[in-house]
Short mmCIF file of C-alpha atoms in Angstrom, two decimals:
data_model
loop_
_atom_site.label_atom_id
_atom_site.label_comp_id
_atom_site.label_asym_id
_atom_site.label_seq_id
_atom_site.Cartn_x
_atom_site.Cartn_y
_atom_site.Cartn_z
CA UNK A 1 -3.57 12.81 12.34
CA UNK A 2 -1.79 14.72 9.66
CA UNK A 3 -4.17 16.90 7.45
CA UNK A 4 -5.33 15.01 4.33
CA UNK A 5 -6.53 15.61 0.91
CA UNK A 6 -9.52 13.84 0.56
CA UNK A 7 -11.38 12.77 -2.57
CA UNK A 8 -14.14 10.63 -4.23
CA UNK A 9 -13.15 7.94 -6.85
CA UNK A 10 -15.42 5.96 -8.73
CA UNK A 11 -17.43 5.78 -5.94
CA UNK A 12 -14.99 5.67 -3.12
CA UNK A 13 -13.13 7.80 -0.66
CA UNK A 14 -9.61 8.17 -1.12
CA UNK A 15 -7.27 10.22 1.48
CA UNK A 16 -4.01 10.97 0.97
CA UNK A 17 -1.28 12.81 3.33
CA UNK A 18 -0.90 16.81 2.95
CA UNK A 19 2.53 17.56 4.45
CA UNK A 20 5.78 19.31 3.42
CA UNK A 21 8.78 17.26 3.30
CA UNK A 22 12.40 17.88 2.81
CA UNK A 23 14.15 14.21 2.04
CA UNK A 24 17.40 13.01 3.57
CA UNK A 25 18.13 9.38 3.02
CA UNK A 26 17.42 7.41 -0.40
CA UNK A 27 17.79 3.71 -1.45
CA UNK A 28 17.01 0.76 -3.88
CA UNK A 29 16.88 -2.04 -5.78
CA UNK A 30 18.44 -3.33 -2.29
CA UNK A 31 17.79 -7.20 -1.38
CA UNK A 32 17.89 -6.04 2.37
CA UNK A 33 17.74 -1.55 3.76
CA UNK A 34 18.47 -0.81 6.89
CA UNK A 35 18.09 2.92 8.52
CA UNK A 36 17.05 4.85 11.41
CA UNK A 37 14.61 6.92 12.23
CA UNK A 38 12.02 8.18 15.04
CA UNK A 39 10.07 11.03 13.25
CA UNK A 40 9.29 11.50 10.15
CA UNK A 41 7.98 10.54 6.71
CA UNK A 42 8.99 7.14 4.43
CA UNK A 43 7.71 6.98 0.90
CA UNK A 44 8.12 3.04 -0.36
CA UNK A 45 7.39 2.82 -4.31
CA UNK A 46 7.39 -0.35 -6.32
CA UNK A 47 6.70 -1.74 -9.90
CA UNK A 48 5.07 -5.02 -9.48
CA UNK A 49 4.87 -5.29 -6.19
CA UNK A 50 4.75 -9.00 -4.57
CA UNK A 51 5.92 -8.88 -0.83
CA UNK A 52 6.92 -6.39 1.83
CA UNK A 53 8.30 -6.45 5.47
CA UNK A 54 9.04 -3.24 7.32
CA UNK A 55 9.67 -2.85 10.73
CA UNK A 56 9.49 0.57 12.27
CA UNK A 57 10.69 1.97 16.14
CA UNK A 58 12.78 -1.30 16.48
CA UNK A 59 15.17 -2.25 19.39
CA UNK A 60 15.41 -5.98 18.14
CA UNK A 61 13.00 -7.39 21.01
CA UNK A 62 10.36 -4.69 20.41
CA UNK A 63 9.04 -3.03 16.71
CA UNK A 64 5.94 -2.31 14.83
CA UNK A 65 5.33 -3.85 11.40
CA UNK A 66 3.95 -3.78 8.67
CA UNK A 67 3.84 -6.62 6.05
CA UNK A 68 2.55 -7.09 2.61
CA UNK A 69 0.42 -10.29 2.67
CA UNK A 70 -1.80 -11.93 0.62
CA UNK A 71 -2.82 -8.72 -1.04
CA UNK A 72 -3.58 -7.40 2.41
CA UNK A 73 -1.62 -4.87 4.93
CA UNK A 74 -1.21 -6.45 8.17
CA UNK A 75 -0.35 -3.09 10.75
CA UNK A 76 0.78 -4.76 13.73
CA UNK A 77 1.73 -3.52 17.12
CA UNK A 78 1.84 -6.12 19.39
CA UNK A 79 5.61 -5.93 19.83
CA UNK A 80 5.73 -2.07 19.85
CA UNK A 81 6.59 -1.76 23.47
CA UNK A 82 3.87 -0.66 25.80
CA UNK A 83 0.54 -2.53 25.27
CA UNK A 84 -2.22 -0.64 23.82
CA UNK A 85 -5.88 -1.67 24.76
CA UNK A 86 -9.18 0.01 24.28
CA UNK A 87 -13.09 -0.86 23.82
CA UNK A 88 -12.50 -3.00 20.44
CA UNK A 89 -13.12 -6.58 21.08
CA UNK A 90 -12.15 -8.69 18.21
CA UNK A 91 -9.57 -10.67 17.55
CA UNK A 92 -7.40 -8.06 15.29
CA UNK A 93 -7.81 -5.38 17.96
CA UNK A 94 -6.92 -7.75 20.93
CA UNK A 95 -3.88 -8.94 19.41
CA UNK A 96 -2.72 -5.22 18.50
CA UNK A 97 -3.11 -5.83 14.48
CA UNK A 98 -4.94 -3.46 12.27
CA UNK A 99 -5.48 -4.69 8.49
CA UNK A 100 -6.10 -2.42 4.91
CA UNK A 101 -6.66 -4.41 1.40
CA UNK A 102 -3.38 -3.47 -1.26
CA UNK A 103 -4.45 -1.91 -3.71
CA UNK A 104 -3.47 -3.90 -6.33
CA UNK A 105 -2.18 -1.35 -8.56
CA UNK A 106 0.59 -2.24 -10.87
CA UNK A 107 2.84 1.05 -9.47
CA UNK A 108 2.22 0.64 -5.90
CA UNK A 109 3.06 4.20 -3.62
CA UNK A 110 3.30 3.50 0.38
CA UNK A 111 3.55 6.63 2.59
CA UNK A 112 3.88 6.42 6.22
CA UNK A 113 4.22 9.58 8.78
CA UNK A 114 5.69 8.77 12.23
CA UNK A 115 5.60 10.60 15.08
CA UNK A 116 6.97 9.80 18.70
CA UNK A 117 3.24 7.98 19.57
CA UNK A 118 1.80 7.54 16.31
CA UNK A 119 1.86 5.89 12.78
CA UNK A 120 -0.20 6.60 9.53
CA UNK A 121 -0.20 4.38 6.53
CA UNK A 122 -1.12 5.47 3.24
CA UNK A 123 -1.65 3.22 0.34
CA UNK A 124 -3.84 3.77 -3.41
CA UNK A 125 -6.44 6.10 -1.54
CA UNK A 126 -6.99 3.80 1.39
CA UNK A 127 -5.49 5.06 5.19
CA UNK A 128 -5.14 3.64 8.52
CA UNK A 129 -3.46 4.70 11.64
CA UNK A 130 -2.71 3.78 15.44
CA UNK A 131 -0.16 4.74 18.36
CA UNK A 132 2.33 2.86 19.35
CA UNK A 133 4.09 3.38 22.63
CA UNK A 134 8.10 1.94 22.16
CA UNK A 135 10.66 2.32 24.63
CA UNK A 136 13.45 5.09 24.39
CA UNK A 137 16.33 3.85 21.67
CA UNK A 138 14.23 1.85 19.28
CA UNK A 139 14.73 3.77 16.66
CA UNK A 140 15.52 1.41 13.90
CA UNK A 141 14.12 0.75 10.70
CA UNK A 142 13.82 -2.83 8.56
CA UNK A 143 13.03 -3.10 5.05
CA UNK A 144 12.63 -6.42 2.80
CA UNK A 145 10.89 -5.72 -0.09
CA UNK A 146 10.38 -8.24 -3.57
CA UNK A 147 8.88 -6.25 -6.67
CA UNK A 148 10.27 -5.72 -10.63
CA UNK A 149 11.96 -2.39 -9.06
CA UNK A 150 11.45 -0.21 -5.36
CA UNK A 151 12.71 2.91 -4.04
CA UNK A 152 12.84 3.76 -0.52
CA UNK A 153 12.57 7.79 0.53
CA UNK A 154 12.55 8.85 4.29
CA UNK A 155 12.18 12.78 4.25
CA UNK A 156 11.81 14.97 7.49
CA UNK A 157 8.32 16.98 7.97
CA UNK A 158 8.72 20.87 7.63
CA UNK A 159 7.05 23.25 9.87
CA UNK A 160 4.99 25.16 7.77
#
């Protein structure tokens, strides 16, 4: 995982990413953003947020997504190529999904770092992260986001 800060807020631990960045592609305000990347880091801010569907290390048959829904982020990796099991039993972890609450915050900040085998989502203090395994080529990157105002941010990570 990428080093975090990591802090206490009215009674709750908050982590968020600690990496140097150096941005290359920008958008918003768009009803539909395509783009393409493998590595890196995406930075998704929005006013009034109400719904949000990404889909990262996409080939059209395979992807991983993530989706604003019902005040909830639903991680899922079920499509992301190779299948991923381990010990957990429930339902989520069967089915390859991993869920954080929103935070609910009026100015809502999403940062997620990608690497080859692994995502990590960021969102109002909360974190949550899992690999993914996609084949070679999906590389794309879906974004379908409803809010007052957004802005989109994919930035490279800089070797320190």
């Amino acid at each position: 995982t990428a080093a975090r800060e990591v802090t206490v807020k009215d009674g709750r631990l908050c982590q968020e990413p600690i990496v140097k960045v150096r941005e290359v592609f920008t958008a918003s305000n768009k009803d539909r953003l395509c783009d393409k990347a493998v590595t890196g880091v995406i930075t998704i801010k929005a006013a009034e947020l109400e719904s949000l569907e990404l889909k990262l290390r996409s080939d059209g048959k395979n992807y991983t997504s993530l989706n604003l829904i019902d005040n909830e982020w639903v991680f899922d990796r079920s499509k992301s190529g190779e299948v991923i099991t381990g010990v957990e039993k429930d339902e989520d972890s069967l089915g390859g999904i991993r869920r954080m609450p929103h935070s609910g915050n009026k100015e809502s900040t999403l940062t997620i770092l990608m690497d080859d085998f692994s995502v990590e989502i960021f969102e109002g203090g909360r974190a949550m992260s899992s690999t993914i395994y996609p084949p070679d080529g999906a590389d794309s990157i879906e974004l379908s986001v409803k809010a007052k105002s957004w802005s989109y941010t994919r930035s490279d990570i800089v070797k320190a």
